[in-house]
XYZ file of C-alpha atoms in Angstrom:
394
model
C 1.903 33.223 -2.738
C 3.856 33.446 0.511
C 5.030 36.922 1.474
C 8.023 37.235 3.860
C 7.208 39.064 7.054
C 9.088 40.434 10.046
C 8.181 41.396 13.590
C 7.980 45.038 12.522
C 5.542 44.297 9.707
C 3.479 42.160 12.063
C 3.345 44.986 14.537
C 2.066 47.439 11.937
C -0.468 45.001 10.544
C -1.816 44.135 13.997
C -2.759 47.750 14.595
C -4.742 48.229 11.423
C -8.414 48.918 11.934
C -9.280 48.527 8.215
C -7.598 47.679 4.869
C -4.959 50.298 4.201
C -1.539 50.851 2.687
C 0.946 52.630 4.954
C 3.868 54.800 3.870
C 5.683 56.172 6.914
C 6.310 59.892 6.841
C 9.784 61.201 7.681
C 8.588 61.976 11.210
C 8.300 58.262 11.951
C 12.030 57.753 11.622
C 12.508 60.072 14.597
C 10.498 57.870 16.954
C 12.646 56.119 19.607
C 11.890 52.604 18.394
C 13.185 53.286 14.860
C 16.970 53.010 14.837
C 17.558 53.887 11.187
C 16.918 57.263 9.588
C 16.435 55.615 6.232
C 12.801 55.473 5.184
C 11.295 52.110 4.313
C 8.091 51.559 2.423
C 5.575 49.262 4.044
C 2.671 47.742 2.190
C 0.283 46.249 4.736
C -2.661 44.497 3.138
C -5.572 43.178 5.172
C -8.030 42.518 2.385
C -8.622 38.839 1.709
C -9.216 39.666 -1.989
C -5.634 40.817 -2.481
C -2.852 38.719 -3.960
C -0.447 40.278 -1.448
C -2.013 39.015 1.783
C 0.304 37.874 4.529
C 0.101 34.102 4.470
C -0.020 33.504 8.196
C -1.246 30.495 10.095
C -4.565 32.091 10.944
C -8.157 31.817 9.797
C -10.019 34.799 8.372
C -11.484 36.934 11.165
C -14.359 39.190 10.130
C -15.355 42.335 11.990
C -12.343 42.684 14.280
C -10.210 45.627 13.284
C -7.202 44.135 15.053
C -7.073 40.887 13.109
C -4.825 39.410 10.478
C -6.483 38.558 7.222
C -5.755 34.870 7.206
C -4.082 32.216 5.107
C -1.486 29.638 6.089
C 2.249 29.120 6.047
C 1.587 26.140 3.775
C -1.142 23.777 2.707
C -0.079 21.253 5.360
C -2.323 20.729 8.433
C -1.886 23.507 10.980
C -0.365 22.428 14.333
C -2.791 24.795 16.066
C -5.768 23.166 14.319
C -4.515 19.716 15.271
C -4.212 20.770 18.916
C -7.682 22.316 18.889
C -9.177 19.071 17.582
C -7.876 17.262 20.659
C -9.816 19.488 23.026
C -13.302 20.637 23.877
C -15.064 23.840 24.895
C -16.424 23.945 28.440
C -18.635 26.709 29.838
C -17.948 27.973 33.346
C -18.019 31.181 35.418
C -20.750 33.765 34.857
C -20.095 36.731 32.584
C -20.130 40.062 34.392
C -20.757 43.542 33.070
C -23.773 45.132 31.435
C -23.743 43.128 28.223
C -22.627 46.138 26.184
C -20.683 45.314 23.011
C -16.936 45.634 23.506
C -14.898 48.351 21.803
C -11.140 48.559 21.449
C -9.420 50.947 23.908
C -7.381 52.794 21.261
C -9.747 53.718 18.428
C -13.134 52.930 20.018
C -14.079 50.580 17.187
C -16.472 47.692 17.715
C -14.503 44.514 18.356
C -15.068 41.198 16.616
C -16.642 38.085 18.067
C -13.455 36.849 19.719
C -13.409 39.966 21.917
C -17.049 39.713 22.922
C -18.202 37.816 25.992
C -21.079 35.380 25.731
C -24.348 36.216 27.416
C -24.181 33.650 30.212
C -20.975 31.690 30.917
C -17.423 32.012 29.616
C -16.036 29.423 27.209
C -12.894 27.580 28.307
C -10.762 25.354 26.109
C -9.531 22.164 27.746
C -7.838 18.928 26.686
C -8.444 15.669 28.510
C -6.455 12.456 28.443
C -7.054 9.167 30.248
C -10.078 7.434 31.709
C -12.579 9.585 33.670
C -12.715 6.711 36.149
C -9.135 7.394 37.255
C -8.023 10.057 39.784
C -8.061 13.544 38.257
C -4.972 15.678 37.765
C -5.630 19.245 36.588
C -2.702 20.934 34.834
C -2.696 24.743 35.013
C -0.391 26.812 32.814
C 1.457 29.940 33.852
C 1.745 33.495 32.582
C 2.162 33.829 29.668
C 1.539 30.356 28.256
C -1.198 27.930 27.231
C -2.520 24.479 28.048
C -0.464 23.431 25.029
C 2.627 23.572 27.254
C 1.430 20.283 28.840
C 0.945 18.478 25.510
C 3.751 15.984 26.277
C 2.766 15.563 29.926
C -0.859 14.595 29.211
C -0.246 11.247 27.430
C 2.182 10.055 30.116
C -0.243 10.827 32.938
C -3.156 9.305 31.003
C -1.885 5.786 31.685
C -3.086 5.884 35.288
C -4.867 9.220 35.694
C -7.489 11.430 34.123
C -5.338 14.428 33.180
C -6.920 17.731 32.159
C -5.237 20.924 30.952
C -7.154 24.149 30.264
C -6.481 27.635 28.917
C -7.070 30.510 31.306
C -9.396 33.268 30.106
C -7.313 35.501 27.872
C -5.085 32.680 26.635
C -5.046 30.011 23.944
C -8.489 29.015 22.688
C -10.469 30.193 25.735
C -12.571 33.365 25.705
C -10.700 36.672 25.616
C -13.303 39.284 26.500
C -12.286 42.885 26.124
C -11.315 44.292 29.572
C -14.221 46.080 31.280
C -16.720 44.110 29.202
C -17.441 41.120 31.422
C -13.972 40.319 32.810
C -11.203 42.678 33.939
C -8.428 40.083 34.381
C -7.783 40.884 38.041
C -6.265 38.141 40.185
C -9.383 38.025 42.358
C -11.454 37.321 39.246
C -9.095 34.520 38.301
C -9.510 32.969 41.758
C -13.294 32.949 41.534
C -13.257 31.729 37.935
C -10.924 28.866 38.894
C -13.483 27.695 41.444
C -16.118 27.538 38.704
C -13.798 25.630 36.382
C -12.774 23.010 38.943
C -16.381 22.485 40.018
C -17.251 21.893 36.374
C -14.340 19.529 35.753
C -14.685 17.327 38.812
C -17.052 16.563 41.654
C -14.352 14.528 43.392
C -11.002 15.483 44.924
C -8.289 16.503 42.490
C -4.554 17.062 42.255
C -3.630 20.556 41.099
C -0.425 21.247 39.171
C 0.310 24.913 38.454
C 3.297 26.630 36.886
C 4.741 30.091 37.377
C 2.966 33.339 38.110
C -0.527 31.858 38.398
C 0.593 29.811 41.430
C -0.527 32.453 43.989
C -3.979 32.464 42.378
C -4.280 28.677 42.696
C -2.966 28.667 46.279
C -5.509 31.301 47.297
C -8.288 29.175 45.791
C -6.920 26.064 47.492
C -6.795 27.755 50.905
C -10.602 27.893 50.915
C -11.122 24.452 49.356
C -8.626 22.151 51.015
C -11.240 19.421 51.200
C -11.289 19.382 47.392
C -7.557 18.814 46.890
C -5.425 15.686 47.226
C -2.095 17.178 46.212
C -0.740 20.566 45.187
C 2.313 20.662 42.922
C 3.908 24.043 42.223
C 6.297 24.425 39.278
C 8.652 27.393 39.719
C 6.193 29.549 41.682
C 7.065 33.088 42.867
C 7.947 32.353 46.501
C 10.057 35.277 47.690
C 9.633 39.028 47.916
C 11.950 39.512 44.925
C 9.805 37.125 42.893
C 6.871 39.543 43.156
C 8.441 41.800 40.511
C 7.678 40.797 36.944
C 10.703 40.458 34.649
C 11.087 43.248 32.108
C 10.047 40.863 29.313
C 6.574 40.674 30.873
C 6.250 44.030 32.633
C 6.728 45.819 29.308
C 3.210 44.728 28.362
C 1.784 46.787 31.239
C 3.316 50.065 30.053
C 1.130 52.854 28.763
C 0.885 52.853 24.950
C 3.986 50.697 24.416
C 2.195 47.915 26.284
C -0.731 48.098 23.868
C 1.644 48.055 20.898
C 3.983 45.290 22.041
C 1.156 43.022 23.196
C -0.101 43.012 19.595
C 3.243 41.726 18.272
C 3.009 37.903 18.057
C 6.777 37.430 18.136
C 7.188 39.529 21.261
C 4.022 38.312 23.004
C 4.663 34.602 22.444
C 8.164 33.738 21.200
C 10.205 36.207 23.246
C 8.024 35.868 26.332
C 8.450 32.097 26.355
C 12.104 31.869 25.346
C 13.521 34.438 27.767
C 12.585 32.466 30.906
C 15.195 29.731 30.540
C 16.984 27.364 28.152
C 13.795 26.415 26.308
C 14.238 26.243 22.533
C 11.037 26.381 20.520
C 10.562 24.646 17.193
C 8.693 26.488 14.467
C 5.690 24.139 14.528
C 5.376 24.727 18.278
C 5.767 28.477 17.879
C 2.906 28.448 15.364
C 0.539 27.199 18.081
C 1.658 29.757 20.658
C 1.436 32.605 18.132
C -1.978 31.600 16.841
C -4.114 33.632 19.304
C -2.123 36.793 18.580
C -2.307 36.260 14.830
C -6.050 35.743 14.664
C -7.316 38.630 16.776
C -6.254 41.675 18.746
C -8.258 40.390 21.711
C -5.321 38.243 22.862
C -3.046 41.264 22.947
C -5.533 43.409 24.846
C -5.985 40.591 27.368
C -2.209 40.250 27.778
C -1.970 43.988 28.379
C -4.687 43.846 31.062
C -3.231 40.764 32.777
C 0.242 42.320 32.896
C -1.159 45.421 34.568
C -3.048 43.332 37.107
C 0.050 41.248 37.865
C 2.218 44.331 38.259
C -0.309 45.849 40.675
C -1.437 42.804 42.663
C 1.293 40.147 42.486
C 3.233 41.361 45.535
C 0.168 41.073 47.772
C -0.669 37.656 46.352
C 2.872 36.329 46.860
C 2.878 37.492 50.476
C -0.492 35.845 51.040
C 0.680 32.620 49.388
C 3.701 32.444 51.688
C 1.470 32.835 54.744
C -0.956 30.179 53.525
C 1.748 27.613 52.792
C 3.423 28.211 56.163
C 0.210 28.174 58.197
C -0.245 25.238 60.549
C -3.809 24.887 59.269
C -2.563 24.121 55.767
C -3.144 20.377 55.365
C -2.709 19.826 51.629
C 0.352 17.784 50.655
C 2.455 20.314 48.750
C 5.473 19.736 46.511
C 7.589 22.422 44.859
C 9.476 21.481 41.692
C 12.155 23.986 40.725
C 13.911 24.423 37.391
C 17.315 25.734 38.420
C 17.953 27.532 35.128
C 15.034 29.925 35.599
C 16.114 33.361 34.329
C 13.097 35.139 35.807
C 12.907 33.783 39.351
C 16.070 33.467 41.422
C 16.679 30.286 43.435
C 17.813 32.414 46.395
C 15.454 31.852 49.311
C 13.538 28.956 47.729
C 15.293 26.213 49.670
C 15.006 28.137 52.947
C 11.275 28.652 52.412
C 10.676 24.948 51.728
C 12.592 23.945 54.854
C 10.737 26.458 57.018
C 7.322 25.506 55.632
C 8.161 21.788 55.626
C 7.248 21.289 51.973
C 9.102 18.914 49.689
C 11.461 20.540 47.192
C 12.526 18.748 44.005
C 15.294 20.372 41.978
C 15.433 20.080 38.193
C 18.960 21.160 37.125
C 18.330 21.338 33.375
C 14.959 23.127 33.431
C 14.162 26.824 33.336
C 10.974 28.724 34.207
C 8.751 26.708 31.878
C 9.488 23.367 33.508
C 6.853 21.407 31.601
C 8.445 22.460 28.302
C 12.079 21.931 29.286
C 11.679 18.441 30.771
C 8.132 17.284 30.068
C 8.777 13.548 30.480
C 10.609 14.011 33.766
C 7.957 16.295 35.237
C 5.165 13.942 34.116
C 6.810 11.026 35.907
C 7.343 13.151 39.010
C 3.675 14.143 39.061
C 2.623 10.515 38.678
C 4.944 9.468 41.496
C 3.711 12.195 43.840
C 0.069 11.450 43.177
C 0.574 7.721 43.659
C 2.250 8.521 47.024
C 5.302 6.482 46.210
C 8.508 7.481 47.962
C 10.991 6.733 45.218
C 11.411 10.266 43.869
């Protein structure tokens, strides 16, 4: 039996540490995020034996207090399951820490398996398309997103290239260790982990395509491994000083307490975060894939909270360093910047001037927003193929 749900009911359910029914006391109506003084009765069930379970597109998760109890929107195949079947799990980058079992930062409860790091190497989810004999193109998603954002780009590139997309730690189907238990989600950690991933994916030179706020991380890696890279393609990267400030839609996840709460809301953490960056319109079956990590475990929300804090603290330094690297005369990697002009997060002001000064090719995409690969996947796939093949007809 399907039970209607809203973002508010999801938020309450995501914070439950054990099966419980909640009836808000009158005091709750006085909190700033409740606009109505009228009391509403909430019945949040997390027991899989109940007939009133939320029927969400999520498998049963045992032992994680911040998990939804499972079920599906319908009996049809889940889009998230279909996407997972296309990929594989790769192990790369050593796990840090003492090996202590992770606990949640709010209640101190032991976290479930999805929040625990493995004992040796982290598990990364990746999807490959095309012959391994062809030149490799590695597609790197931005913040916040998933490898799924390249689902329409992969088959186009597969005709002549070996295209690979992966989920960063903390996103999609990759590991999401609890912060301070093996991985703290700092940008320096992402740089070193990227080196491990690329070494695992290819022994030969590769083309790197990266979108959005993870661009400075990839550029910093590339600056020390230029011999490993054929081409670097940046999709709406933060290039100016103003770009170093996260938009409010993302910075909210770094706030004390509210950040922990909002990062556990699937609609705010996935839908709103993806839709506010441009004209992108998300179909329900697509939204189900992006929401999946936040519906199955609280570990995704805790990771999002930690990443947002790291970005807010370190992004300015990383953007400044990226600018210096790309303008340095010792930078030899062929670099192309593709810019969706309808980006609501990153202003176009200063982008053209930077590209002229650094002598890097700029390709404008008038109809695309921040998430270029979603807004015009076919166009960006053809552009990548053209750049990699070194043809001039762009």
